[in-house]
Amino acid sequence: MYRALIFVAVVAFATATPTLRSEDNEELRFDDNFLFGVASAAYQIEGAWNEDGKGESIWDHMLHEHPEYTEDRQNGDVAADSYHRYRDDVKIVKEMNMDFYRFSISWPRILPNGDLSLINAKGVEYYNNLIDELLANGIEPMVTMFHWDLPYALQELGGWANRHIATYFRDYADLLFKTYGNKVKWWITLNEPQSFCRGYSGDHFLAPGVEHPGVGEYLCGHTALLAHAHAYHLYEETYRAKQKGEVGITLNSFWYTPKTENDKNAAERAIQFWLGWFANPVFSKEGNYPQVMRERVAANSAKEKLRRSRLPVFTQEEINYIKGTADFFGLNHYTTNYAEEGEEGKTPSADRDAGAIITQNASWPSSGSDWLKVTPTGFRDLLNWIRNAYGDVRIIITENGFSDRNTTVDGILLDDGRVTYFEEYLREMHKAIYTDGVKVFGYTAWTLIDNFEWLHSYQERFGLYYVNFSDPSLTRSAKKSSIYLGEIALTHVVPSQGVQLIASSILLAAILLRMCIFP
Ligand code: NOJ
């Protein structure tokens, strides 16, 4: 009992300490038609990696071959077992009052060979069941067609470095529209091509783990843009009139802030090489890769005595074909970086081509991920940058979230760090919308449940619900952040700090009472 009281006193202090770093703390309201949702991805939660006819993906393959690539030698073979527990997942999406659930379809679960030679009926059925369960609970499905798990069979043909993969993607998209399009109205073609194309530069051991820096990531990006455009045009020509849905793409971006007054150009280059790489071809008026990118890669390639630029060239016809192929801009955003003049990265590589040194400030509040600092004002800056670069494009935040680690109380149910993160980022997004006029129409929290965080495996937790991975039943338990965000999704109000203190006190009283009853 004595120990329990100390614990409560510690938690009470932590909860009562003002955590908001922004100046403002008043109540904020989002319009009634603003959408709230929560996201996940197939490889990170489904498990059942080889069940019911699923084919091997590049992540299955890489981590079976190289368990040492992940922090704790684990992989997504079982993950949170959502393949069998999807009803539990839908239940908690509902508990959080979310308007929609963003999940991804595993390409090799539907097409084990990557192409149409074999359609896996069990895989098709799994997503039909998931979609039906969502709709029965009043939740809109938002489908990501590709969240990094390419069929390994297509990797054997070169994966995204092979331009023909774009046509395979078109076939896969066709099957998805045909099969689910009467029920799914929100489609995201690709998730973070900037990240998955790093799997061809050997920078990080992202699947497929191909090491061709300065070439591989650009080839991958080129194919990915064509693939995205194929899916968009297909929907436009064949499905839109009947199905009346929307097709977009999800790009991610840091906010890059100049380290000093003299680093403004470096910061602009950094964002052009990261976000502009994919956003410019799709969302700008002129289309094509950003000019600074074309010029710098061509110049560096010439210095390397190459006969052509390492950045592939689009024909004018292709530029026109890719331009304007999105009904909305899906944005994943987590944190801010400093950019300064200088060069870093392998020679050659996209990082070196960008000509910027990327760092963070050690004093920015940290998370469970070394790359993720809590820097909410960068969110507003980034949204304004997008509006300035691409005009009044409709934006939906498709991911935003905070990680903690297994070892601290924060990683378990009283995740105040995550609550603070959501509060501050929502406040900055609110300013971008209602003060600056950026057209953001929805917000998606990453992520529904603790899951397989790629190379950091189960050590970094981003979930709104806790998953006990050592317990065979993989029970999902609500964290404080899920209650917090669930209330916001229901009321469309970010409460003032005063109201939050009252809510925290009630929560503490409940904990205290529980501890007295079960000391
Ligand atoms: C973006 C990716 O889409 C997602 O898969 C990942 O878990 C989060 N970032 C957090 O790193």
Short mmCIF file of C-alpha atoms and ligand atoms in Angstrom, two decimals:
data_model
loop_
_atom_site.label_atom_id
_atom_site.label_comp_id
_atom_site.label_asym_id
_atom_site.label_seq_id
_atom_site.Cartn_x
_atom_site.Cartn_y
_atom_site.Cartn_z
CA MET A 1 0.00 0.00 0.00
CA TYR A 2 2.82 2.38 0.98
CA ARG A 3 4.61 1.74 -2.34
CA ALA A 4 1.38 2.20 -4.22
CA LEU A 5 0.90 5.64 -2.69
CA ILE A 6 4.42 6.69 -3.68
CA PHE A 7 3.73 5.54 -7.22
CA VAL A 8 0.52 7.57 -7.30
CA ALA A 9 2.32 10.62 -5.89
CA VAL A 10 4.95 10.36 -8.64
CA VAL A 11 2.35 9.95 -11.34
CA ALA A 12 0.27 12.79 -9.89
CA PHE A 13 3.26 15.10 -10.03
CA ALA A 14 4.11 14.07 -13.58
CA THR A 15 0.54 14.54 -14.74
CA ALA A 16 0.06 17.89 -13.01
CA THR A 17 3.30 19.39 -14.35
CA PRO A 18 2.44 21.64 -17.28
CA THR A 19 3.85 19.97 -20.35
CA LEU A 20 2.76 22.32 -23.10
CA ARG A 21 5.62 24.10 -24.73
CA SER A 22 3.53 26.24 -27.07
CA GLU A 23 2.48 29.62 -25.82
CA ASP A 24 -1.23 28.93 -26.08
CA ASN A 25 -3.31 26.56 -24.02
CA GLU A 26 -6.90 27.51 -24.69
CA GLU A 27 -9.64 25.22 -26.01
CA LEU A 28 -9.51 24.69 -29.79
CA ARG A 29 -12.26 23.47 -32.09
CA PHE A 30 -12.07 21.69 -35.46
CA ASP A 31 -14.95 21.90 -37.96
CA ASP A 32 -17.60 19.19 -37.76
CA ASN A 33 -16.57 17.75 -41.13
CA PHE A 34 -12.88 17.50 -40.18
CA LEU A 35 -11.92 13.80 -40.21
CA PHE A 36 -10.03 11.92 -37.50
CA GLY A 37 -8.53 8.50 -38.04
CA VAL A 38 -5.85 6.08 -36.98
CA ALA A 39 -3.36 4.14 -39.12
CA SER A 40 -1.47 0.85 -39.36
CA ALA A 41 0.41 -1.15 -42.00
CA ALA A 42 0.17 -4.80 -43.01
CA TYR A 43 3.71 -6.01 -42.31
CA GLN A 44 3.80 -4.15 -39.01
CA ILE A 45 0.68 -5.77 -37.52
CA GLU A 46 -0.69 -8.72 -39.49
CA GLY A 47 1.74 -11.57 -38.87
CA ALA A 48 0.61 -14.82 -40.56
CA TRP A 49 3.49 -14.26 -42.93
CA ASN A 50 3.05 -17.57 -44.76
CA GLU A 51 -0.52 -18.54 -43.91
CA ASP A 52 -3.41 -19.26 -46.25
CA GLY A 53 -1.38 -18.93 -49.43
CA LYS A 54 0.38 -15.62 -48.75
CA GLY A 55 3.55 -15.15 -50.81
CA GLU A 56 6.88 -13.97 -49.44
CA SER A 57 7.50 -10.23 -49.26
CA ILE A 58 10.85 -8.45 -49.40
CA TRP A 59 10.62 -7.81 -45.66
CA ASP A 60 9.94 -11.50 -44.93
CA HIS A 61 12.86 -12.41 -47.09
CA MET A 62 15.35 -9.87 -45.80
CA LEU A 63 14.69 -10.45 -42.13
CA HIS A 64 14.73 -14.22 -42.44
CA GLU A 65 18.10 -13.94 -44.15
CA HIS A 66 19.41 -11.17 -41.89
CA PRO A 67 17.87 -11.27 -38.43
CA GLU A 68 20.79 -9.14 -37.26
CA TYR A 69 19.38 -6.13 -39.14
CA THR A 70 16.80 -5.50 -36.43
CA GLU A 71 17.56 -4.26 -32.95
CA ASP A 72 16.43 -7.46 -31.23
CA ARG A 73 16.65 -9.98 -34.11
CA GLN A 74 12.84 -10.11 -34.35
CA ASN A 75 10.65 -9.83 -37.44
CA GLY A 76 7.00 -9.45 -38.47
CA ASP A 77 6.22 -13.17 -38.75
CA VAL A 78 3.64 -12.88 -35.97
CA ALA A 79 3.65 -9.15 -35.09
CA ALA A 80 0.36 -8.25 -33.38
CA ASP A 81 -1.38 -11.13 -35.19
CA SER A 82 -3.98 -8.83 -36.72
CA TYR A 83 -4.60 -11.41 -39.44
CA HIS A 84 -6.46 -13.39 -36.79
CA ARG A 85 -7.37 -10.54 -34.43
CA TYR A 86 -8.66 -7.91 -36.84
CA ARG A 87 -12.00 -7.80 -35.03
CA ASP A 88 -10.20 -6.68 -31.86
CA ASP A 89 -8.50 -3.97 -33.92
CA VAL A 90 -11.77 -2.69 -35.36
CA LYS A 91 -13.27 -2.70 -31.88
CA ILE A 92 -10.63 -0.32 -30.61
CA VAL A 93 -10.82 1.95 -33.64
CA LYS A 94 -14.48 2.26 -32.73
CA GLU A 95 -13.70 2.76 -29.04
CA MET A 96 -11.63 5.78 -30.11
CA ASN A 97 -14.56 7.26 -32.08
CA MET A 98 -12.49 7.43 -35.25
CA ASP A 99 -14.10 8.34 -38.58
CA PHE A 100 -11.75 6.15 -40.60
CA TYR A 101 -9.09 3.47 -40.32
CA ARG A 102 -6.05 3.67 -42.60
CA PHE A 103 -4.59 0.20 -43.13
CA SER A 104 -2.52 -1.32 -45.91
CA ILE A 105 -3.08 -4.33 -48.11
CA SER A 106 -0.23 -6.77 -48.39
CA TRP A 107 0.44 -7.20 -52.12
CA PRO A 108 1.88 -10.74 -51.71
CA ARG A 109 -1.10 -11.81 -49.58
CA ILE A 110 -3.34 -11.09 -52.56
CA LEU A 111 -0.90 -11.89 -55.36
CA PRO A 112 1.70 -14.34 -54.04
CA ASN A 113 3.68 -14.20 -57.30
CA GLY A 114 3.32 -10.45 -57.62
CA ASP A 115 1.47 -10.77 -60.92
CA LEU A 116 -2.04 -11.92 -61.84
CA SER A 117 -0.97 -15.53 -62.44
CA LEU A 118 -2.35 -16.44 -59.02
CA ILE A 119 -5.02 -14.61 -57.05
CA ASN A 120 -5.07 -15.82 -53.47
CA ALA A 121 -8.75 -16.16 -52.56
CA LYS A 122 -8.03 -16.39 -48.82
CA GLY A 123 -6.07 -13.15 -48.95
CA VAL A 124 -8.86 -11.41 -50.85
CA GLU A 125 -11.32 -12.71 -48.27
CA TYR A 126 -9.27 -11.43 -45.33
CA TYR A 127 -9.46 -7.81 -46.54
CA ASN A 128 -13.13 -8.22 -47.46
CA ASN A 129 -13.80 -9.30 -43.88
CA LEU A 130 -11.79 -6.42 -42.45
CA ILE A 131 -13.53 -3.86 -44.67
CA ASP A 132 -16.97 -5.31 -43.86
CA GLU A 133 -16.22 -5.24 -40.15
CA LEU A 134 -15.20 -1.59 -40.39
CA LEU A 135 -18.27 -0.59 -42.36
CA ALA A 136 -20.54 -2.49 -39.97
CA ASN A 137 -19.06 -0.35 -37.19
CA GLY A 138 -19.50 2.93 -39.06
CA ILE A 139 -15.78 3.34 -39.82
CA GLU A 140 -14.59 4.33 -43.31
CA PRO A 141 -11.77 2.17 -44.69
CA MET A 142 -8.79 4.12 -46.09
CA VAL A 143 -6.56 1.72 -47.99
CA THR A 144 -2.84 2.06 -48.62
CA MET A 145 -2.04 -0.17 -51.58
CA PHE A 146 1.65 -0.37 -50.90
CA HIS A 147 3.31 0.05 -47.51
CA TRP A 148 6.74 -1.39 -48.30
CA ASP A 149 6.05 -5.15 -48.54
CA LEU A 150 6.77 -5.84 -52.22
CA PRO A 151 6.26 -9.47 -53.34
CA TYR A 152 9.70 -11.06 -53.28
CA ALA A 153 8.98 -12.58 -56.70
CA LEU A 154 9.08 -9.06 -58.14
CA GLN A 155 12.28 -8.24 -56.31
CA GLU A 156 13.90 -11.08 -58.20
CA LEU A 157 13.14 -9.00 -61.30
CA GLY A 158 14.85 -5.98 -59.76
CA GLY A 159 11.97 -4.63 -57.70
CA TRP A 160 11.32 -0.88 -57.96
CA ALA A 161 14.61 -0.39 -59.82
CA ASN A 162 12.95 -2.14 -62.76
CA ARG A 163 10.63 0.26 -64.57
CA HIS A 164 8.30 -2.58 -65.59
CA ILE A 165 7.25 -3.04 -61.97
CA ALA A 166 5.05 0.03 -62.53
CA THR A 167 2.90 -2.09 -64.86
CA TYR A 168 2.69 -4.89 -62.30
CA PHE A 169 1.53 -2.29 -59.79
CA ARG A 170 -1.12 -1.16 -62.24
CA ASP A 171 -2.45 -4.74 -62.47
CA TYR A 172 -2.47 -5.04 -58.70
CA ALA A 173 -4.28 -1.69 -58.35
CA ASP A 174 -6.80 -2.82 -60.95
CA LEU A 175 -7.57 -5.92 -58.91
CA LEU A 176 -7.99 -3.85 -55.73
CA PHE A 177 -10.32 -1.30 -57.35
CA LYS A 178 -12.34 -4.08 -58.98
CA THR A 179 -12.56 -6.16 -55.80
CA TYR A 180 -13.00 -3.57 -53.07
CA GLY A 181 -13.84 -0.34 -54.88
CA ASN A 182 -17.57 -0.54 -54.24
CA LYS A 183 -16.81 -0.38 -50.50
CA VAL A 184 -13.54 1.62 -50.30
CA LYS A 185 -13.68 5.33 -51.14
CA TRP A 186 -10.20 6.39 -49.98
CA TRP A 187 -7.15 5.03 -51.77
CA ILE A 188 -3.50 5.80 -51.13
CA THR A 189 -1.26 4.35 -53.82
CA LEU A 190 2.15 4.43 -52.11
CA ASN A 191 3.34 5.10 -48.60
CA GLU A 192 6.53 7.18 -48.31
CA PRO A 193 8.34 6.34 -51.55
CA GLN A 194 11.22 8.51 -50.28
CA SER A 195 11.70 6.03 -47.43
CA PHE A 196 11.21 2.73 -49.24
CA CYS A 197 13.48 3.86 -52.10
CA ARG A 198 16.23 4.20 -49.49
CA GLY A 199 16.09 0.38 -49.58
CA TYR A 200 18.06 0.67 -52.84
CA SER A 201 20.73 3.04 -51.57
CA GLY A 202 22.09 0.86 -48.79
CA ASP A 203 21.83 3.83 -46.41
CA HIS A 204 19.73 1.96 -43.94
CA PHE A 205 18.93 -1.68 -44.11
CA LEU A 206 15.45 -1.10 -45.39
CA ALA A 207 14.18 -3.90 -47.59
CA PRO A 208 15.20 -5.00 -50.13
CA GLY A 209 18.62 -3.94 -48.77
CA VAL A 210 20.08 -3.29 -52.23
CA GLU A 211 23.22 -1.17 -52.12
CA HIS A 212 23.40 1.20 -55.10
CA PRO A 213 23.55 4.65 -53.54
CA GLY A 214 23.11 7.60 -55.84
CA VAL A 215 21.53 5.39 -58.50
CA GLY A 216 19.21 2.85 -56.88
CA GLU A 217 17.08 5.33 -54.95
CA TYR A 218 16.52 7.44 -58.08
CA LEU A 219 15.60 4.44 -60.26
CA CYS A 220 13.19 3.29 -57.58
CA GLY A 221 11.64 6.74 -57.33
CA HIS A 222 11.19 6.96 -61.09
CA THR A 223 9.29 3.67 -61.23
CA ALA A 224 7.27 4.55 -58.13
CA LEU A 225 6.06 7.80 -59.71
CA LEU A 226 5.02 6.00 -62.89
CA ALA A 227 3.28 3.30 -60.84
CA HIS A 228 1.37 5.88 -58.86
CA ALA A 229 0.30 7.69 -62.03
CA HIS A 230 -0.83 4.41 -63.65
CA ALA A 231 -3.10 3.66 -60.69
CA TYR A 232 -4.53 7.19 -60.71
CA HIS A 233 -5.28 7.17 -64.45
CA LEU A 234 -6.78 3.71 -64.23
CA TYR A 235 -9.17 4.85 -61.50
CA GLU A 236 -10.00 8.01 -63.43
CA GLU A 237 -10.74 6.16 -66.66
CA THR A 238 -12.38 2.99 -65.43
CA TYR A 239 -13.67 3.28 -61.88
CA ARG A 240 -14.25 6.83 -60.66
CA ALA A 241 -17.61 7.44 -62.30
CA LYS A 242 -19.12 4.37 -60.65
CA GLN A 243 -17.15 4.13 -57.42
CA LYS A 244 -16.86 7.86 -56.66
CA GLY A 245 -13.79 7.55 -54.47
CA GLU A 246 -10.55 9.51 -54.17
CA VAL A 247 -7.00 8.48 -54.98
CA GLY A 248 -3.92 10.12 -53.46
CA ILE A 249 -0.35 9.43 -52.45
CA THR A 250 1.35 9.63 -49.06
CA LEU A 251 4.67 11.48 -48.88
CA ASN A 252 6.57 12.09 -45.70
CA SER A 253 8.64 15.02 -44.74
CA PHE A 254 10.69 16.42 -41.94
CA TRP A 255 10.59 20.16 -41.55
CA TYR A 256 14.08 21.47 -42.36
CA THR A 257 15.04 24.60 -40.52
CA PRO A 258 18.25 26.49 -41.40
CA LYS A 259 20.88 25.97 -38.72
CA THR A 260 22.06 29.57 -39.10
CA GLU A 261 21.00 32.58 -41.15
CA ASN A 262 23.46 31.43 -43.83
CA ASP A 263 21.85 28.03 -44.26
CA LYS A 264 18.53 29.02 -45.86
CA ASN A 265 19.51 27.63 -49.27
CA ALA A 266 20.69 24.38 -47.71
CA ALA A 267 17.33 23.99 -45.95
CA GLU A 268 15.45 24.62 -49.20
CA ARG A 269 17.63 22.09 -51.05
CA ALA A 270 17.11 19.52 -48.31
CA ILE A 271 13.33 19.72 -48.58
CA GLN A 272 13.42 19.73 -52.38
CA PHE A 273 15.57 16.60 -52.42
CA TRP A 274 13.30 14.86 -49.93
CA LEU A 275 9.72 16.06 -50.39
CA GLY A 276 10.05 17.87 -53.72
CA TRP A 277 11.47 14.72 -55.31
CA PHE A 278 7.95 13.20 -55.34
CA ALA A 279 5.72 16.19 -54.64
CA ASN A 280 6.97 18.34 -57.52
CA PRO A 281 6.17 15.79 -60.27
CA VAL A 282 2.66 15.23 -58.90
CA PHE A 283 1.54 18.50 -57.31
CA SER A 284 3.44 21.38 -58.98
CA LYS A 285 2.07 23.29 -61.98
CA GLU A 286 5.07 22.48 -64.17
CA GLY A 287 5.55 18.86 -63.04
CA ASN A 288 8.87 16.98 -63.21
CA TYR A 289 11.59 16.70 -60.55
CA PRO A 290 12.56 19.99 -58.85
CA GLN A 291 14.94 22.03 -60.99
CA VAL A 292 17.60 22.17 -58.26
CA MET A 293 17.55 18.38 -58.10
CA ARG A 294 17.88 17.89 -61.86
CA GLU A 295 20.73 20.39 -62.03
CA ARG A 296 22.73 19.12 -59.08
CA VAL A 297 22.49 15.43 -59.92
CA ALA A 298 23.39 16.13 -63.55
CA ALA A 299 26.38 18.24 -62.48
CA ASN A 300 27.62 15.65 -60.00
CA SER A 301 27.15 12.87 -62.55
CA ALA A 302 29.23 14.83 -65.08
CA LYS A 303 31.99 15.25 -62.47
CA GLU A 304 31.88 11.48 -61.99
CA LYS A 305 32.47 11.15 -65.75
CA LEU A 306 29.13 9.45 -66.30
CA ARG A 307 27.51 9.71 -69.69
CA ARG A 308 24.13 10.68 -68.28
CA SER A 309 22.61 11.93 -65.04
CA ARG A 310 22.07 9.36 -62.32
CA LEU A 311 18.61 10.90 -61.97
CA PRO A 312 16.52 9.39 -64.79
CA VAL A 313 14.86 11.82 -67.16
CA PHE A 314 11.12 11.94 -67.80
CA THR A 315 9.88 12.66 -71.31
CA GLN A 316 7.51 15.63 -71.64
CA GLU A 317 4.74 13.12 -72.19
CA GLU A 318 5.58 11.39 -68.91
CA ILE A 319 5.78 14.72 -67.09
CA ASN A 320 2.25 15.53 -68.24
CA TYR A 321 1.09 12.00 -67.42
CA ILE A 322 2.29 12.23 -63.79
CA LYS A 323 1.32 15.86 -63.13
CA GLY A 324 -1.97 16.33 -61.27
CA THR A 325 -2.45 12.65 -60.44
CA ALA A 326 -3.76 13.06 -56.90
CA ASP A 327 -7.11 14.00 -55.43
CA PHE A 328 -5.38 14.71 -52.13
CA PHE A 329 -1.89 15.06 -50.65
CA GLY A 330 -1.27 12.51 -47.88
CA LEU A 331 1.37 13.82 -45.51
CA ASN A 332 3.27 11.88 -42.88
CA HIS A 333 5.08 14.17 -40.48
CA TYR A 334 6.89 13.57 -37.22
CA THR A 335 9.78 15.94 -36.56
CA THR A 336 12.19 18.73 -37.56
CA ASN A 337 15.82 18.70 -38.68
CA TYR A 338 18.44 21.40 -38.99
CA ALA A 339 20.00 21.79 -42.41
CA GLU A 340 23.37 23.49 -42.96
CA GLU A 341 25.63 24.06 -45.93
CA GLY A 342 28.01 21.16 -46.60
CA GLU A 343 28.09 17.63 -47.90
CA GLU A 344 27.53 14.31 -46.20
CA GLY A 345 26.65 10.75 -47.17
CA LYS A 346 28.18 8.25 -49.51
CA THR A 347 29.72 9.28 -52.83
CA PRO A 348 27.55 9.21 -54.78
CA SER A 349 24.19 9.33 -53.01
CA ALA A 350 21.02 11.41 -52.95
CA ASP A 351 22.14 12.75 -49.58
CA ARG A 352 25.41 14.02 -51.03
CA ASP A 353 23.65 15.39 -54.11
CA ALA A 354 21.42 17.46 -51.82
CA GLY A 355 24.45 19.23 -50.39
CA ALA A 356 23.14 19.71 -46.89
CA ILE A 357 24.26 18.49 -43.50
CA ILE A 358 21.33 17.30 -41.44
CA THR A 359 21.34 17.40 -37.64
CA GLN A 360 19.01 18.00 -34.75
CA ASN A 361 19.33 20.02 -31.57
CA ALA A 362 20.21 17.82 -28.61
CA SER A 363 18.08 20.00 -26.37
CA TRP A 364 14.88 19.35 -28.33
CA PRO A 365 12.68 17.00 -26.28
CA SER A 366 13.31 13.38 -27.22
CA SER A 367 11.19 10.27 -27.84
CA GLY A 368 11.94 6.55 -28.04
CA SER A 369 13.38 7.00 -31.57
CA ASP A 370 16.72 8.71 -32.06
CA TRP A 371 15.40 10.62 -35.11
CA LEU A 372 12.20 11.85 -33.52
CA LYS A 373 12.31 15.04 -31.42
CA VAL A 374 9.22 16.84 -30.25
CA THR A 375 9.22 19.96 -32.42
CA PRO A 376 5.58 20.91 -33.04
CA THR A 377 6.09 24.33 -34.63
CA GLY A 378 7.86 22.65 -37.57
CA PHE A 379 4.53 21.01 -38.43
CA ARG A 380 2.93 24.39 -39.09
CA ASP A 381 5.98 25.58 -41.04
CA LEU A 382 5.92 22.46 -43.22
CA LEU A 383 2.21 22.80 -43.98
CA ASN A 384 2.77 26.41 -45.02
CA TRP A 385 5.74 25.41 -47.18
CA ILE A 386 3.55 22.88 -49.01
CA ARG A 387 0.83 25.47 -49.62
CA ASN A 388 3.38 27.99 -50.89
CA ALA A 389 5.01 25.42 -53.19
CA TYR A 390 1.93 23.66 -54.56
CA GLY A 391 -1.01 26.01 -53.98
CA ASP A 392 -4.26 25.13 -52.27
CA VAL A 393 -3.89 21.38 -52.54
CA ARG A 394 -6.18 19.37 -50.20
CA ILE A 395 -4.01 17.79 -47.52
CA ILE A 396 -4.74 14.94 -45.17
CA ILE A 397 -2.25 14.09 -42.45
CA THR A 398 -1.87 10.34 -42.95
CA GLU A 399 0.59 9.80 -40.06
CA ASN A 400 1.74 11.72 -37.00
CA GLY A 401 2.86 10.09 -33.79
CA PHE A 402 5.31 9.58 -30.97
CA SER A 403 7.40 6.62 -29.81
CA ASP A 404 8.54 5.49 -26.42
CA ARG A 405 10.51 2.47 -25.30
CA ASN A 406 9.64 -0.63 -23.34
CA THR A 407 11.54 0.33 -20.28
CA THR A 408 9.68 3.32 -18.89
CA VAL A 409 6.24 3.95 -17.45
CA ASP A 410 5.77 6.17 -20.49
CA GLY A 411 5.98 3.07 -22.67
CA ILE A 412 3.10 1.49 -20.88
CA LEU A 413 -0.33 2.85 -20.15
CA LEU A 414 0.26 6.33 -18.74
CA ASP A 415 1.90 7.67 -21.86
CA ASP A 416 1.96 11.36 -21.04
CA GLY A 417 4.77 11.96 -23.53
CA ARG A 418 2.46 10.84 -26.33
CA VAL A 419 -0.49 12.89 -25.02
CA THR A 420 1.68 16.01 -24.97
CA TYR A 421 2.98 15.29 -28.46
CA PHE A 422 -0.53 14.93 -29.90
CA GLU A 423 -1.75 18.03 -28.11
CA GLU A 424 1.07 20.24 -29.34
CA TYR A 425 1.04 18.95 -32.91
CA LEU A 426 -2.75 19.33 -33.11
CA ARG A 427 -2.43 22.91 -31.85
CA GLU A 428 0.14 23.74 -34.54
CA MET A 429 -1.95 22.06 -37.24
CA HIS A 430 -4.96 24.04 -36.03
CA LYS A 431 -3.00 27.28 -36.51
CA ALA A 432 -1.96 26.19 -40.00
CA ILE A 433 -5.61 25.59 -40.89
CA TYR A 434 -7.49 28.33 -39.11
CA THR A 435 -4.88 31.10 -38.96
CA ASP A 436 -2.84 30.47 -42.11
CA GLY A 437 -5.56 28.95 -44.31
CA VAL A 438 -3.81 25.69 -45.26
CA LYS A 439 -6.42 23.20 -46.54
CA VAL A 440 -6.01 20.24 -44.20
CA PHE A 441 -9.18 18.15 -44.06
CA GLY A 442 -8.18 15.25 -41.83
CA TYR A 443 -5.71 13.90 -39.32
CA THR A 444 -4.47 10.34 -38.81
CA ALA A 445 -2.60 9.25 -35.70
CA TRP A 446 0.19 6.74 -36.02
CA THR A 447 -0.53 4.12 -34.81
CA LEU A 448 -3.43 1.97 -33.69
CA ILE A 449 -1.46 -0.57 -31.65
CA ASP A 450 2.16 -1.17 -30.71
CA ASN A 451 3.68 -2.99 -33.66
CA PHE A 452 6.77 -3.98 -35.59
CA GLU A 453 8.70 -0.73 -36.01
CA TRP A 454 10.93 -1.94 -38.86
CA LEU A 455 14.58 -2.11 -37.81
CA HIS A 456 13.67 -1.16 -34.24
CA SER A 457 11.27 -4.00 -34.16
CA TYR A 458 9.22 -4.20 -30.93
CA GLN A 459 11.54 -1.92 -28.96
CA GLU A 460 10.05 1.35 -30.17
CA ARG A 461 6.36 1.65 -29.40
CA PHE A 462 4.16 4.07 -31.33
CA GLY A 463 0.80 2.53 -30.38
CA LEU A 464 -2.26 4.20 -28.90
CA TYR A 465 -2.97 0.75 -27.49
CA TYR A 466 -0.38 -1.30 -25.68
CA VAL A 467 0.34 -4.82 -26.94
CA ASN A 468 2.01 -7.25 -24.62
CA PHE A 469 4.20 -9.15 -27.07
CA SER A 470 5.30 -11.68 -24.44
CA ASP A 471 1.73 -12.75 -23.83
CA PRO A 472 0.52 -15.30 -26.43
CA SER A 473 -2.92 -13.67 -26.49
CA LEU A 474 -1.36 -10.34 -27.58
CA THR A 475 -4.02 -8.41 -25.68
CA ARG A 476 -4.52 -4.77 -26.66
CA SER A 477 -4.82 -2.34 -23.68
CA ALA A 478 -5.82 1.31 -23.92
CA LYS A 479 -3.11 3.86 -23.20
CA LYS A 480 -3.98 7.30 -21.86
CA SER A 481 -3.30 8.76 -25.32
CA SER A 482 -6.07 6.64 -26.86
CA ILE A 483 -8.58 8.07 -24.40
CA TYR A 484 -7.27 11.58 -25.04
CA LEU A 485 -7.42 11.31 -28.83
CA GLY A 486 -10.71 9.42 -28.71
CA GLU A 487 -12.31 12.36 -26.92
CA ILE A 488 -10.92 14.78 -29.51
CA ALA A 489 -12.23 12.59 -32.35
CA LEU A 490 -15.66 12.61 -30.70
CA THR A 491 -15.92 16.28 -29.73
CA HIS A 492 -13.59 17.87 -32.31
CA VAL A 493 -12.22 19.88 -29.41
CA VAL A 494 -8.68 20.03 -28.06
CA PRO A 495 -9.40 20.80 -24.43
CA SER A 496 -7.74 23.64 -22.55
CA GLN A 497 -5.05 22.68 -20.08
CA GLY A 498 -7.36 23.41 -17.15
CA VAL A 499 -9.85 20.82 -18.37
CA GLN A 500 -7.03 18.37 -18.94
CA LEU A 501 -5.86 18.75 -15.35
CA ILE A 502 -9.33 17.94 -14.08
CA ALA A 503 -9.47 14.88 -16.37
CA SER A 504 -6.03 13.75 -15.17
CA SER A 505 -7.07 14.16 -11.55
CA ILE A 506 -10.14 12.00 -12.12
CA LEU A 507 -7.92 9.38 -13.76
CA LEU A 508 -5.55 9.50 -10.80
CA ALA A 509 -8.40 9.16 -8.33
CA ALA A 510 -9.54 6.08 -10.23
CA ILE A 511 -6.02 4.61 -10.09
CA LEU A 512 -5.75 5.36 -6.38
CA LEU A 513 -9.10 3.76 -5.70
CA ARG A 514 -8.09 0.69 -7.66
CA MET A 515 -4.85 0.43 -5.74
CA CYS A 516 -6.66 0.70 -2.41
CA ILE A 517 -9.02 -2.06 -3.41
CA PHE A 518 -6.26 -4.26 -4.91
CA PRO A 519 -3.12 -3.18 -2.97
C1 NOJ B 1 6.38 6.08 -41.26
C2 NOJ B 1 6.04 4.72 -41.77
O1 NOJ B 1 5.05 4.85 -42.75
C3 NOJ B 1 5.58 3.77 -40.68
O2 NOJ B 1 5.56 2.50 -41.23
C4 NOJ B 1 6.52 3.88 -39.49
O3 NOJ B 1 6.20 2.94 -38.51
C5 NOJ B 1 6.42 5.28 -38.92
N1 NOJ B 1 6.89 6.20 -39.94
C6 NOJ B 1 7.25 5.51 -37.66
O4 NOJ B 1 8.59 5.35 -37.93
#
